[in-house]
Short mmCIF file of C-alpha atoms in Angstrom, two decimals:
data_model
loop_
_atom_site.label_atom_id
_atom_site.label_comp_id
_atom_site.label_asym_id
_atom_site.label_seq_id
_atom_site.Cartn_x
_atom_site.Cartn_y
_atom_site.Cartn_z
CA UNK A 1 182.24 -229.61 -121.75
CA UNK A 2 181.64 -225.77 -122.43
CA UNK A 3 182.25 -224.21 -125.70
CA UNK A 4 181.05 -220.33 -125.10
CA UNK A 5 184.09 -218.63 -124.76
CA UNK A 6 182.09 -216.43 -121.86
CA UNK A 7 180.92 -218.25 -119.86
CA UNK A 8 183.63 -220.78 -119.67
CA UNK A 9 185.11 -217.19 -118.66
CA UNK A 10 182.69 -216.33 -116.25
CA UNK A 11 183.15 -220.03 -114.51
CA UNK A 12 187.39 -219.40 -114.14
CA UNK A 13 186.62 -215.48 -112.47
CA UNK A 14 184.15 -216.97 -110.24
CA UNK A 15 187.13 -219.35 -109.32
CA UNK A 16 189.55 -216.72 -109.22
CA UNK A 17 187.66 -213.87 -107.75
CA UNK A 18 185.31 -215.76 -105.06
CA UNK A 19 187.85 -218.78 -104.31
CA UNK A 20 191.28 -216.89 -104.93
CA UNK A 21 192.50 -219.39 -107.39
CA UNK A 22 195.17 -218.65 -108.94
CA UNK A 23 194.33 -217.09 -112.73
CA UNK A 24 196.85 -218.82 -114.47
CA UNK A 25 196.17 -222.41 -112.98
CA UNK A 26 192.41 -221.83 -113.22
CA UNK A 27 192.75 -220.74 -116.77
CA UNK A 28 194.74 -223.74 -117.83
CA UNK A 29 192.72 -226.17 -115.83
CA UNK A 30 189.65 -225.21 -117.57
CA UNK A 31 190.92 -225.42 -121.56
CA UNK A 32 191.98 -228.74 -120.60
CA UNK A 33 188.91 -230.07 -119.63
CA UNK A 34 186.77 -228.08 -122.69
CA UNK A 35 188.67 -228.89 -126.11
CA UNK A 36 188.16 -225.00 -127.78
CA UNK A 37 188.70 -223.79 -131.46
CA UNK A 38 191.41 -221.51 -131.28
CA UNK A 39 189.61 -218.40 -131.30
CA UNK A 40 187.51 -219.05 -128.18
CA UNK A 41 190.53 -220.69 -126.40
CA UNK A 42 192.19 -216.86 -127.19
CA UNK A 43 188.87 -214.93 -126.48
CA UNK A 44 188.98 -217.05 -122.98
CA UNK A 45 192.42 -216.28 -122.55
CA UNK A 46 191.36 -212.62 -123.09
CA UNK A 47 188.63 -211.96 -121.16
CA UNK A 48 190.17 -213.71 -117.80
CA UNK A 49 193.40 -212.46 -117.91
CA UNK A 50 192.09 -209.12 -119.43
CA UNK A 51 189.23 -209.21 -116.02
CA UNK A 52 191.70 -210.20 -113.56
CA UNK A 53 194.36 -206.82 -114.52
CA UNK A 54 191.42 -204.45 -115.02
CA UNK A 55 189.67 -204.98 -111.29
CA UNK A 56 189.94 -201.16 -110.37
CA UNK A 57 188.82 -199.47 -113.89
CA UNK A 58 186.53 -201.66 -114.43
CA UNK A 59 185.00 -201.19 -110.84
CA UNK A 60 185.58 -197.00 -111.48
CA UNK A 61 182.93 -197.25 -113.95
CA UNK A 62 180.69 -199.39 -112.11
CA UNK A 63 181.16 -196.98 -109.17
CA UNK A 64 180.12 -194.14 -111.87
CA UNK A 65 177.02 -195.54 -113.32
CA UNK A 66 175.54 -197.58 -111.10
CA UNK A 67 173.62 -196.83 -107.77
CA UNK A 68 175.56 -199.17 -105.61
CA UNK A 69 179.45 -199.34 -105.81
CA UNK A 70 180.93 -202.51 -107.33
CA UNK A 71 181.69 -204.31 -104.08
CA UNK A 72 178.01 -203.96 -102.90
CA UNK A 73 177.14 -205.76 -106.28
CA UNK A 74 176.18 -209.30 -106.42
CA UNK A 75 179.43 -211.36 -106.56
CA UNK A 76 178.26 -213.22 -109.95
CA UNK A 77 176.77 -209.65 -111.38
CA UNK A 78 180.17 -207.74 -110.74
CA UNK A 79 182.21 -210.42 -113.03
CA UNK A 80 179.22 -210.29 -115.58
CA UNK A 81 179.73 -206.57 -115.53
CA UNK A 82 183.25 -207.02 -115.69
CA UNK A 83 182.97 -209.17 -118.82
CA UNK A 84 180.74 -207.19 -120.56
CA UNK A 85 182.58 -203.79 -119.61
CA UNK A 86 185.98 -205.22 -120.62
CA UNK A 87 184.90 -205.95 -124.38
CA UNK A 88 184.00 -202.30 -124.17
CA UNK A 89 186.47 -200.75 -122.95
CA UNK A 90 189.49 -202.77 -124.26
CA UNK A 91 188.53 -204.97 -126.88
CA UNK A 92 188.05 -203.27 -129.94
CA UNK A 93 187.33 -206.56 -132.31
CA UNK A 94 184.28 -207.10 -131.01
CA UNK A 95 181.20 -205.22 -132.13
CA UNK A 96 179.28 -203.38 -129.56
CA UNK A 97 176.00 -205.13 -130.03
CA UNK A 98 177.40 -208.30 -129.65
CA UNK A 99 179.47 -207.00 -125.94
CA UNK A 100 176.01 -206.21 -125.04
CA UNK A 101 173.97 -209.30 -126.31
CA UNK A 102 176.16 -211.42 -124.98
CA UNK A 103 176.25 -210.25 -121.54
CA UNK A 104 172.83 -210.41 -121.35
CA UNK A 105 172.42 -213.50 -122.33
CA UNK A 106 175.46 -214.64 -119.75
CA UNK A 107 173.03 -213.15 -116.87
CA UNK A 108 170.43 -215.02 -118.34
CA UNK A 109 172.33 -218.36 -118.33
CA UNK A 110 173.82 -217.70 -114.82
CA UNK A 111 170.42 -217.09 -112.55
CA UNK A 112 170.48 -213.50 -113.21
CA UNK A 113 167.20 -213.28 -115.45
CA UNK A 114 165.98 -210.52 -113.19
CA UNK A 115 168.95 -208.41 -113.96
CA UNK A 116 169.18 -208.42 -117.27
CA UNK A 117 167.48 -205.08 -117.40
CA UNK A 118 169.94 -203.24 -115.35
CA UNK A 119 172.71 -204.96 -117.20
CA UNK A 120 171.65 -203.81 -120.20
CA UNK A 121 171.12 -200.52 -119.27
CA UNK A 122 174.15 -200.58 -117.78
CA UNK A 123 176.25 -201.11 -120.37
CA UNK A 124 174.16 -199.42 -123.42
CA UNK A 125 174.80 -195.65 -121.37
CA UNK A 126 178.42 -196.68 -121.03
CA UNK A 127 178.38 -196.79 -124.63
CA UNK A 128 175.57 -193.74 -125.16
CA UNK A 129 177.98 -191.05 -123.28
CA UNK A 130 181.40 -192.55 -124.09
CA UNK A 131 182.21 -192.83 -120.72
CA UNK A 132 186.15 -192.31 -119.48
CA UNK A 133 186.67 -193.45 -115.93
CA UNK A 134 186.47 -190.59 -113.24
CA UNK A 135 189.80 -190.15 -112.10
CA UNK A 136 191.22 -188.63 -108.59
CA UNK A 137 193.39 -186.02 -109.33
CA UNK A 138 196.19 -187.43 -106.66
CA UNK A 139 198.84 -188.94 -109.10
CA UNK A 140 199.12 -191.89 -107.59
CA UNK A 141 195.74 -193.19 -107.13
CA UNK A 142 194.88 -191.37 -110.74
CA UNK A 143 197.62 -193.73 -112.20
CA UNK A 144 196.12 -196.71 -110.20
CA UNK A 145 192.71 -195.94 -111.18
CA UNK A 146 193.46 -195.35 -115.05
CA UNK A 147 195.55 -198.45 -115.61
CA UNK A 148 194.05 -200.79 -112.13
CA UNK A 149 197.36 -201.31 -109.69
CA UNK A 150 197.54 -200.91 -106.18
CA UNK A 151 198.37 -197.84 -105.03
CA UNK A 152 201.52 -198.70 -103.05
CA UNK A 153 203.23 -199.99 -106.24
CA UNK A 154 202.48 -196.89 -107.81
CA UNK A 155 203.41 -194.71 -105.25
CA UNK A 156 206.74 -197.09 -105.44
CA UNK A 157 207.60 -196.20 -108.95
CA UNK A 158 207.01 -193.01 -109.05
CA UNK A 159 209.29 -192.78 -106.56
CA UNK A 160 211.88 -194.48 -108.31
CA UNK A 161 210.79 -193.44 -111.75
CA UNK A 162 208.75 -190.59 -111.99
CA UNK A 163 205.89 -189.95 -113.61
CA UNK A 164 205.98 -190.15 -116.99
CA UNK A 165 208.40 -193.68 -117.34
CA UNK A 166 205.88 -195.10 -114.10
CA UNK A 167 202.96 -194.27 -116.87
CA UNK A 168 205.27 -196.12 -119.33
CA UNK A 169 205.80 -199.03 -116.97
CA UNK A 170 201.95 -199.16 -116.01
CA UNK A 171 200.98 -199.34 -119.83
CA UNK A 172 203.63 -201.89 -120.72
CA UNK A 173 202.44 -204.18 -118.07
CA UNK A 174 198.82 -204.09 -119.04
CA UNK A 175 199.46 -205.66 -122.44
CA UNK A 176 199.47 -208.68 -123.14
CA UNK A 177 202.44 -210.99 -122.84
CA UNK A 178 204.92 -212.26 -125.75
CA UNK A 179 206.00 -216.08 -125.75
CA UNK A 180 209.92 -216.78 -126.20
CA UNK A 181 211.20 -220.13 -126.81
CA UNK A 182 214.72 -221.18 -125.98
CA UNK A 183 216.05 -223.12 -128.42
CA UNK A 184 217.46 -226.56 -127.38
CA UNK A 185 221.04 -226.56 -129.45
CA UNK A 186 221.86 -230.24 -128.41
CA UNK A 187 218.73 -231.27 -130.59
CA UNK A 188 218.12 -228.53 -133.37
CA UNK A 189 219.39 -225.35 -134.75
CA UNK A 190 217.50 -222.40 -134.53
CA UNK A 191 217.24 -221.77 -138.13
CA UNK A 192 215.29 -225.37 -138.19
CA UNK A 193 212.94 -224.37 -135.68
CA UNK A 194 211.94 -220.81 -137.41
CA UNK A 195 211.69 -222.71 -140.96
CA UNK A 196 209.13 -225.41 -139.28
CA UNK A 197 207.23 -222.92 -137.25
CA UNK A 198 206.78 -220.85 -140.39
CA UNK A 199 205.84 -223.85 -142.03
CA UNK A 200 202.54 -223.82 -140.06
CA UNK A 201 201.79 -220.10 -140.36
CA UNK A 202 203.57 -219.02 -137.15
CA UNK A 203 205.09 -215.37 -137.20
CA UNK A 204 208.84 -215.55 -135.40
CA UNK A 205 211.17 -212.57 -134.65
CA UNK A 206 214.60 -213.49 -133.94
CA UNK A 207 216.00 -211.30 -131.06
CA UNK A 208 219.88 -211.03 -132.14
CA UNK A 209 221.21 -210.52 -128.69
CA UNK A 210 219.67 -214.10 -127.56
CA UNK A 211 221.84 -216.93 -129.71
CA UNK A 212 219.27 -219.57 -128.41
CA UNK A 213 215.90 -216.80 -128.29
CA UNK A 214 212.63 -217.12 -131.03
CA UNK A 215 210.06 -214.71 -130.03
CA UNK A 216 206.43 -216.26 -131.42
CA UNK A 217 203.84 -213.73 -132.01
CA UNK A 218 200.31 -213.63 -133.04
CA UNK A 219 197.69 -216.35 -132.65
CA UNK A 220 199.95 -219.64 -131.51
CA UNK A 221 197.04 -221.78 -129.76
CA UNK A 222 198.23 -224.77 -127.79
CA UNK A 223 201.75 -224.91 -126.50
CA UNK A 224 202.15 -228.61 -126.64
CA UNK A 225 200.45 -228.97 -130.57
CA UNK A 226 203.41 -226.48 -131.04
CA UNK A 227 205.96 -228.15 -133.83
CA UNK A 228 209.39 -229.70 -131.86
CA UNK A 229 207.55 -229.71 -128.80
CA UNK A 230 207.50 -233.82 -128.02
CA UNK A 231 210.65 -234.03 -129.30
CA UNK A 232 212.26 -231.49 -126.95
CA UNK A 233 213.47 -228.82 -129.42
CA UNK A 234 212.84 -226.02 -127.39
CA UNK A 235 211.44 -224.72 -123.85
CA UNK A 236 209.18 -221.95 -123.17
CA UNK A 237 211.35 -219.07 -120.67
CA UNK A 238 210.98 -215.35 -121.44
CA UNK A 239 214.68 -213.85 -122.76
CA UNK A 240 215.40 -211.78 -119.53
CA UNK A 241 215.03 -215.34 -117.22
CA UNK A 242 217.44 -216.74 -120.04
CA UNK A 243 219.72 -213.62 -118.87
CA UNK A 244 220.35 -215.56 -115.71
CA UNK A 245 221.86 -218.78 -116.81
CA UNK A 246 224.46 -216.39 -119.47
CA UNK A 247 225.31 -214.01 -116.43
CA UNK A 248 226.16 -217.66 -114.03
CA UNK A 249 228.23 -218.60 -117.46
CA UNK A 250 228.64 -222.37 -116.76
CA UNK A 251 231.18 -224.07 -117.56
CA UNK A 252 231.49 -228.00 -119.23
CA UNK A 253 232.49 -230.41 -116.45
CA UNK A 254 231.42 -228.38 -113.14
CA UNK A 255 229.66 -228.74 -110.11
CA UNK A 256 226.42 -226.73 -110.13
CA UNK A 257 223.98 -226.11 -107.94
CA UNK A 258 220.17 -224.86 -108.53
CA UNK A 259 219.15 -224.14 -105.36
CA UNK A 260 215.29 -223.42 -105.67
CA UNK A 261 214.84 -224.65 -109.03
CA UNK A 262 211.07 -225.66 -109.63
CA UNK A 263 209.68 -225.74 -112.39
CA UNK A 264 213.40 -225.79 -114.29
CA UNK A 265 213.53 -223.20 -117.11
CA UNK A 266 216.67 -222.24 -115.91
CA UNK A 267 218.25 -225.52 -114.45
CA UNK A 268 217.53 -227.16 -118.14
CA UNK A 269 219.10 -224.23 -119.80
CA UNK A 270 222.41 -224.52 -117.85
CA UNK A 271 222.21 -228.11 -118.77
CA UNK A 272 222.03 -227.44 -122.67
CA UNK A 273 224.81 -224.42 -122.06
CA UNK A 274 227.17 -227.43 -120.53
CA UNK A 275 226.49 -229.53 -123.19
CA UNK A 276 224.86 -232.00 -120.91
CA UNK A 277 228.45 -232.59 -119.47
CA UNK A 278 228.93 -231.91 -115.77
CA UNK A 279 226.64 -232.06 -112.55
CA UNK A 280 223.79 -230.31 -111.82
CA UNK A 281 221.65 -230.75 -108.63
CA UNK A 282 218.13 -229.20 -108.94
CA UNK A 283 216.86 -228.38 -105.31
CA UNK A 284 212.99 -227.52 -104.32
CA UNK A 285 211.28 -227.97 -101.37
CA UNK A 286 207.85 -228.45 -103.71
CA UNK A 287 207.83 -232.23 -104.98
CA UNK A 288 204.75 -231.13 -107.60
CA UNK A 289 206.53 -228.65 -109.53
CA UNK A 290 209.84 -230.77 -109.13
CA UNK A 291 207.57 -232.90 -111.15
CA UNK A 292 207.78 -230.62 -113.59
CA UNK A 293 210.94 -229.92 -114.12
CA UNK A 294 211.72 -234.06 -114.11
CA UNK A 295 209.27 -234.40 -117.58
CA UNK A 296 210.84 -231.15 -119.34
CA UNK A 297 214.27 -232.95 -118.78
CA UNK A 298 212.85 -236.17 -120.20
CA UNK A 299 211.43 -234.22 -122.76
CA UNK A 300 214.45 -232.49 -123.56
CA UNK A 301 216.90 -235.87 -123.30
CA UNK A 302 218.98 -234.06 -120.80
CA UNK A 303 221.23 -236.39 -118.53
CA UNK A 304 223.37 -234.52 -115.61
CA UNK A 305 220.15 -232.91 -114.03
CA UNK A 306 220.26 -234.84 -110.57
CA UNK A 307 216.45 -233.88 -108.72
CA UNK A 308 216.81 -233.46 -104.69
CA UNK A 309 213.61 -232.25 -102.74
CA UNK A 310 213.64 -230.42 -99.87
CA UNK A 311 214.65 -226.77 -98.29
CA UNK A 312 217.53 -225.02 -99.65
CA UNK A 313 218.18 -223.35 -96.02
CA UNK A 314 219.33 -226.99 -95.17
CA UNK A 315 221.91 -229.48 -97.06
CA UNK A 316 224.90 -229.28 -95.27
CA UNK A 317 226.89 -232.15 -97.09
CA UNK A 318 226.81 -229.45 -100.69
CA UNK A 319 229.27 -227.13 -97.94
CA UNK A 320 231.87 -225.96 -100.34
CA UNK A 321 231.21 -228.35 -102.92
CA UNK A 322 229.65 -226.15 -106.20
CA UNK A 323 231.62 -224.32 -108.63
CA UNK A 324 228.30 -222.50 -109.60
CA UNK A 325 225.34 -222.15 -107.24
CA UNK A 326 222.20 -220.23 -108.74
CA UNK A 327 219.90 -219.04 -106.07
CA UNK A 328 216.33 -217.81 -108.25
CA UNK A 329 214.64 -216.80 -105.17
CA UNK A 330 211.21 -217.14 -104.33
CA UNK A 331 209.77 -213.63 -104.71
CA UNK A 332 207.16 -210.88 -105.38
CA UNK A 333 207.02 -211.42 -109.28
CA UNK A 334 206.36 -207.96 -109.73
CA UNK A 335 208.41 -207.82 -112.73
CA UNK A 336 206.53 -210.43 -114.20
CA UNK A 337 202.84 -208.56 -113.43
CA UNK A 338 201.62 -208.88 -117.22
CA UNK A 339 202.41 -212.39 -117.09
CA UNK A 340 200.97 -213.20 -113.57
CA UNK A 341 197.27 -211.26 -113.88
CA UNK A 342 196.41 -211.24 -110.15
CA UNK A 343 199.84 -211.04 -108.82
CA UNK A 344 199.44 -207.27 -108.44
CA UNK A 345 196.50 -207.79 -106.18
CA UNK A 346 197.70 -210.71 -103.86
CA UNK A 347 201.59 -209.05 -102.92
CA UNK A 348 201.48 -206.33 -100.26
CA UNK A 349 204.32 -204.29 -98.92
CA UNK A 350 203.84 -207.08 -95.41
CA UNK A 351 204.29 -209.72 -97.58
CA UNK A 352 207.19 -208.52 -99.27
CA UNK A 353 209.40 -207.33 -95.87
CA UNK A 354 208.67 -211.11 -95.13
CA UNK A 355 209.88 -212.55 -98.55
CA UNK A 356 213.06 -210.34 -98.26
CA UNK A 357 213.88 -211.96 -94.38
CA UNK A 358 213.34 -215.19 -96.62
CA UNK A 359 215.92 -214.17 -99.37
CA UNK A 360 218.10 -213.43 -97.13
CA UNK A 361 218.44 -216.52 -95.30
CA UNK A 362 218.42 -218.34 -98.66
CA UNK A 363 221.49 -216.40 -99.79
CA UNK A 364 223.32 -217.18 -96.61
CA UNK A 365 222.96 -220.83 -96.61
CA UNK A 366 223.42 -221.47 -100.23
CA UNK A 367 226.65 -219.35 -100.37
CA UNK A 368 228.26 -221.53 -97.95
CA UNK A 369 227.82 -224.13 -100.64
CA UNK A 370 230.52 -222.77 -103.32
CA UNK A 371 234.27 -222.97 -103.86
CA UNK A 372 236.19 -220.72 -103.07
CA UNK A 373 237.03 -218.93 -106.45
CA UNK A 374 233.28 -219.94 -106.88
CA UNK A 375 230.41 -218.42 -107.92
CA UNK A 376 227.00 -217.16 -107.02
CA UNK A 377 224.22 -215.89 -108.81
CA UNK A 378 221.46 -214.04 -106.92
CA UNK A 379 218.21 -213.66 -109.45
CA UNK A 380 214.72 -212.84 -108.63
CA UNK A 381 211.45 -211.89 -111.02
CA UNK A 382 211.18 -208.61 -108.89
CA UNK A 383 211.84 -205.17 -109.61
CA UNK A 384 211.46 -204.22 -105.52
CA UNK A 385 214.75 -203.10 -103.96
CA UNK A 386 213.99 -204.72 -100.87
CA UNK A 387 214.53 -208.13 -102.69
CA UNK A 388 217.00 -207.65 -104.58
CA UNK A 389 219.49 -204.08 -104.21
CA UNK A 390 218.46 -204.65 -99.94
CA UNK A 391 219.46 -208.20 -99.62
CA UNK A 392 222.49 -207.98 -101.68
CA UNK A 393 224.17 -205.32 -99.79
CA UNK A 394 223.68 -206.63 -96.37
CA UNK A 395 224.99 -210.15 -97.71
CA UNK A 396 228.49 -208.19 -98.45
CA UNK A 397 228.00 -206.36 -95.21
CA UNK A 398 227.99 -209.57 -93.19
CA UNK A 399 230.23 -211.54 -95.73
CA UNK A 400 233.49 -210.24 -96.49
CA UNK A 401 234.96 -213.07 -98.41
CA UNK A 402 232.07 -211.73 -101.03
CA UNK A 403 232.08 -209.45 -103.99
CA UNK A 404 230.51 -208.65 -107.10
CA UNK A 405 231.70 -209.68 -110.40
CA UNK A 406 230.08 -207.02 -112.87
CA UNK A 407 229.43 -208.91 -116.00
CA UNK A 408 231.67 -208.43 -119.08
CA UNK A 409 231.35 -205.24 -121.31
CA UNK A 410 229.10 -207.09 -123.79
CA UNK A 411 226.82 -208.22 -121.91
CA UNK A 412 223.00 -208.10 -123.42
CA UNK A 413 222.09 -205.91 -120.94
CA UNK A 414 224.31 -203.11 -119.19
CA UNK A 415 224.87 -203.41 -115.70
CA UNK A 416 224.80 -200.85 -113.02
CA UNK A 417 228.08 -199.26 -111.63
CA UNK A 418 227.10 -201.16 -108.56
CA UNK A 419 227.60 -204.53 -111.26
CA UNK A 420 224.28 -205.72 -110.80
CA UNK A 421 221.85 -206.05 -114.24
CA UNK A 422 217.96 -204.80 -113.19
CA UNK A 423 216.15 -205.30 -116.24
CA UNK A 424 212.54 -202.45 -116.14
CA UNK A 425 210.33 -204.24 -118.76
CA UNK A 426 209.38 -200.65 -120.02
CA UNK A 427 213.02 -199.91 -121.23
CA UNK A 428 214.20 -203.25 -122.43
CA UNK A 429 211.09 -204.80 -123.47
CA UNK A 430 210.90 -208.23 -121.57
CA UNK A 431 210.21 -209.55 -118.14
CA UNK A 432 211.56 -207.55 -115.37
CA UNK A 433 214.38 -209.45 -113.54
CA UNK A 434 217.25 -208.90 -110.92
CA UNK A 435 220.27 -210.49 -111.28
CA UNK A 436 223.76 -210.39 -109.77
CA UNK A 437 226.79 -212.15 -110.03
CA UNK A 438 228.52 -212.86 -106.48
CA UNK A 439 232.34 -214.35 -106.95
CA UNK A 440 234.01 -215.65 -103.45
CA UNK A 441 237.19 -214.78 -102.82
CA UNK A 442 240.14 -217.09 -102.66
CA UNK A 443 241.00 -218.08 -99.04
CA UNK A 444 245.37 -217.43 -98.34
CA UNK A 445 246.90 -219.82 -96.53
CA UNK A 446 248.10 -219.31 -93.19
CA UNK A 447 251.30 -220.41 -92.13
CA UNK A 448 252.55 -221.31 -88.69
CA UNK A 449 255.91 -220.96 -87.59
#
């Protein structure tokens, strides 16, 4: 077990940076294992996530101060640097003598004794000359510098956004992520939940729009020590992924269809919006977060969740058999980027062409599995035209019997006058999300004379 918050922190970069593990997975693995106070689990927290976003400033300074450029730098020394840099730069609760003594003594405790010097050095004239990072002039790669993104997805939204709301967007992603819970209204009222979180010195911010939405902010430690939690009054799902399940608007009684479901944020919510009353058939082709989405409906008490595993591009016997199919397609997340730390440096523009192709052929098969009259709902966590506004319009091209049902005047966010809802975190503060609402045309009869 490891109780210093840093280098329990330098153990998880290691992980992500030299092994490519996922941040997220490697962060929770690790506070499982090491039972923290709550201020070291939320300095850990920090200082990974904080690391993982920060890569290219972090390594701009480096490049500035030091005689070799970051990526000639020890592995181990760079994410020691990086630690010690990012309490610095960003972290303006801790004391700069302790930043410093700290990261010393990290190099000390991680077989870098003969370092310690440099390190110190390092970060003491960082601190002596109040040091900003030495930015290109180019807009693009100044943006990417100053707030550490690629510079394709800069270059992207500028494009799209210009350069002041791309600024905006950059900022907004580099802070730190709220935690919505969606209120389960077959076991609790809302008002119950706010009173008992309260109760144990949680801060809560109803969001009006959301009837089912508490927003928790502050310190709130570990999810499952949460109150309601075991007994399944709420779920964890940011309010723009709960936008999905009010634009499908399912009905009591129907045939539904999640057709890439894992983990099940969404599948459980269209199971409380039902009531519990109807069918739902969760499809995934990946049995361990299936797994997943089997103990939050246990957890929950939710009955017409039926779990099938395997790839949504197949399962010909649901032809024509859904009154509702929601297709959340596997994508980039790159509306999800303050969320998903690394996210911004794994996705390239390669590897999103290839997840559109994907999207595509996921729309085509599962669309073959509603009524007609039916319903589709195409959603992704992506803010990328070519998986969301790209794939939608050649689906209409090549599907006639297809069009799109803009969502009613009231709803929580306005659509486009194309009737598709593309949430940009920077404007309506939450997750950014694609969703539109496909309805299939009824078929006429033909008669033979």
């Amino acid at each position: 077990m490891n109780n210093n918050p840093r280098q329990l922190a330098f153990i998880i970069l290691q992980e992500v940076y030299r092994k490519e593990a996922f941040a997220d997975f490697a962060l929770d693995k690790h506070l499982r294992k090491n039972d923290l106070i709550d201020a070291n689990r939320r300095l850990v927290t920090e200082l990974v996530y904080g690391c993982v976003r920060r890569q290219r400033s972090l390594d701009a300074i480096i490049d500035r101060l030091a005689k070799k450029k970051s990526h000639q730098q020890h592995p181990d020394l760079r994410i020691i640097l990086h630690i010690g840099l990012y309490q610095l730069s960003y972290l303006t609760q801790i004391p700069e003598s302790a930043a410093v003594n700290t990261t010393v003594e990290l190099a000390k405790e991680n077989k870098l004794a003969k370092l310690t010097g440099f390190i110190n050095g390092l970060l003491r004239e960082y601190i002596r000359r109040e040091l900003t990072i030495d930015l290109p002039k180019n807009p693009v790669q100044k943006l990417g510098t100053l707030y550490s993104f690629p510079d394709w997805i800069v270059k992207y939204w500028i494009e799209t956004l210009g350069l002041r709301e791309t600024e905006e967007l950059c900022s907004w992603f580099n802070q730190s992520p709220s935690l919505d819970l969606r209120i389960n209204p077959l076991k609790i009222s809302i008002t119950e939940v706010e009173t008992a979180m309260k109760n144990t010195g949680i801060c809560v911010n109803w969001i009006p729009q959301f009837p089912q939405l508490l927003r928790l902010t502050g310190a709130v430690g570990s999810i499952q020590k949460l109150p309601g939690y075991e007994e399944g009054w709420w779920s964890v799902q940011d309010s723009s992924a709960q936008l999905v399940s009010y634009l499908l608007n399912p009905q009591p009684g129907e045939i539904i269809i999640d057709a890439c479901a894992a983990p099940g944020g969404k599948t459980t919510h269209i199971a409380e919006l039902i009531g519990d009353n109807g069918k739902i058939f969760a499809i995934d082709k990946t049995a361990s977060r299936l797994k997943m989405l089997e103990q939050n409906s246990e957890r929950l008490q939710l009955k017409s969740i039926s779990i099938y595993i395997g790839d949504s591009r197949s399962f010909p016997e649901f032809i024509n058999q859904a009154d509702r199919v929601l297709l959340d397609a596997p994508c980039s997340g790159l509306g999800t980027l303050h969320r998903r730390a690394d996210a911004r440096w794994r996705q390239t523009p390669e590897n999103i062409q290839k997840l559109s192709k994907l999207q595509s052929e996921l729309l085509e098969n599962t669309a073959k599995w509603v009524k007609p009259a039916g319903v589709l709902v195409y959603a992704t966590c992506t803010i990328h035209p070519l998986e969301n506004e790209e794939v939608i319009e050649k689906f209409l091209t090549n599907n006639s019997e297809w069009e799109i049902e803009a969502p009613t005047i009231d709803f929580i966010v306005s659509p486009t006058v194309e009737g598709w809802v593309k949430v940009w975190p920077n404007r309506e503060h939450m997750d950014g999300f694609f969703m539109v609402k496909l309805r299939r045309k009824c078929q006429k009869l033909t008669i033979n004379n």
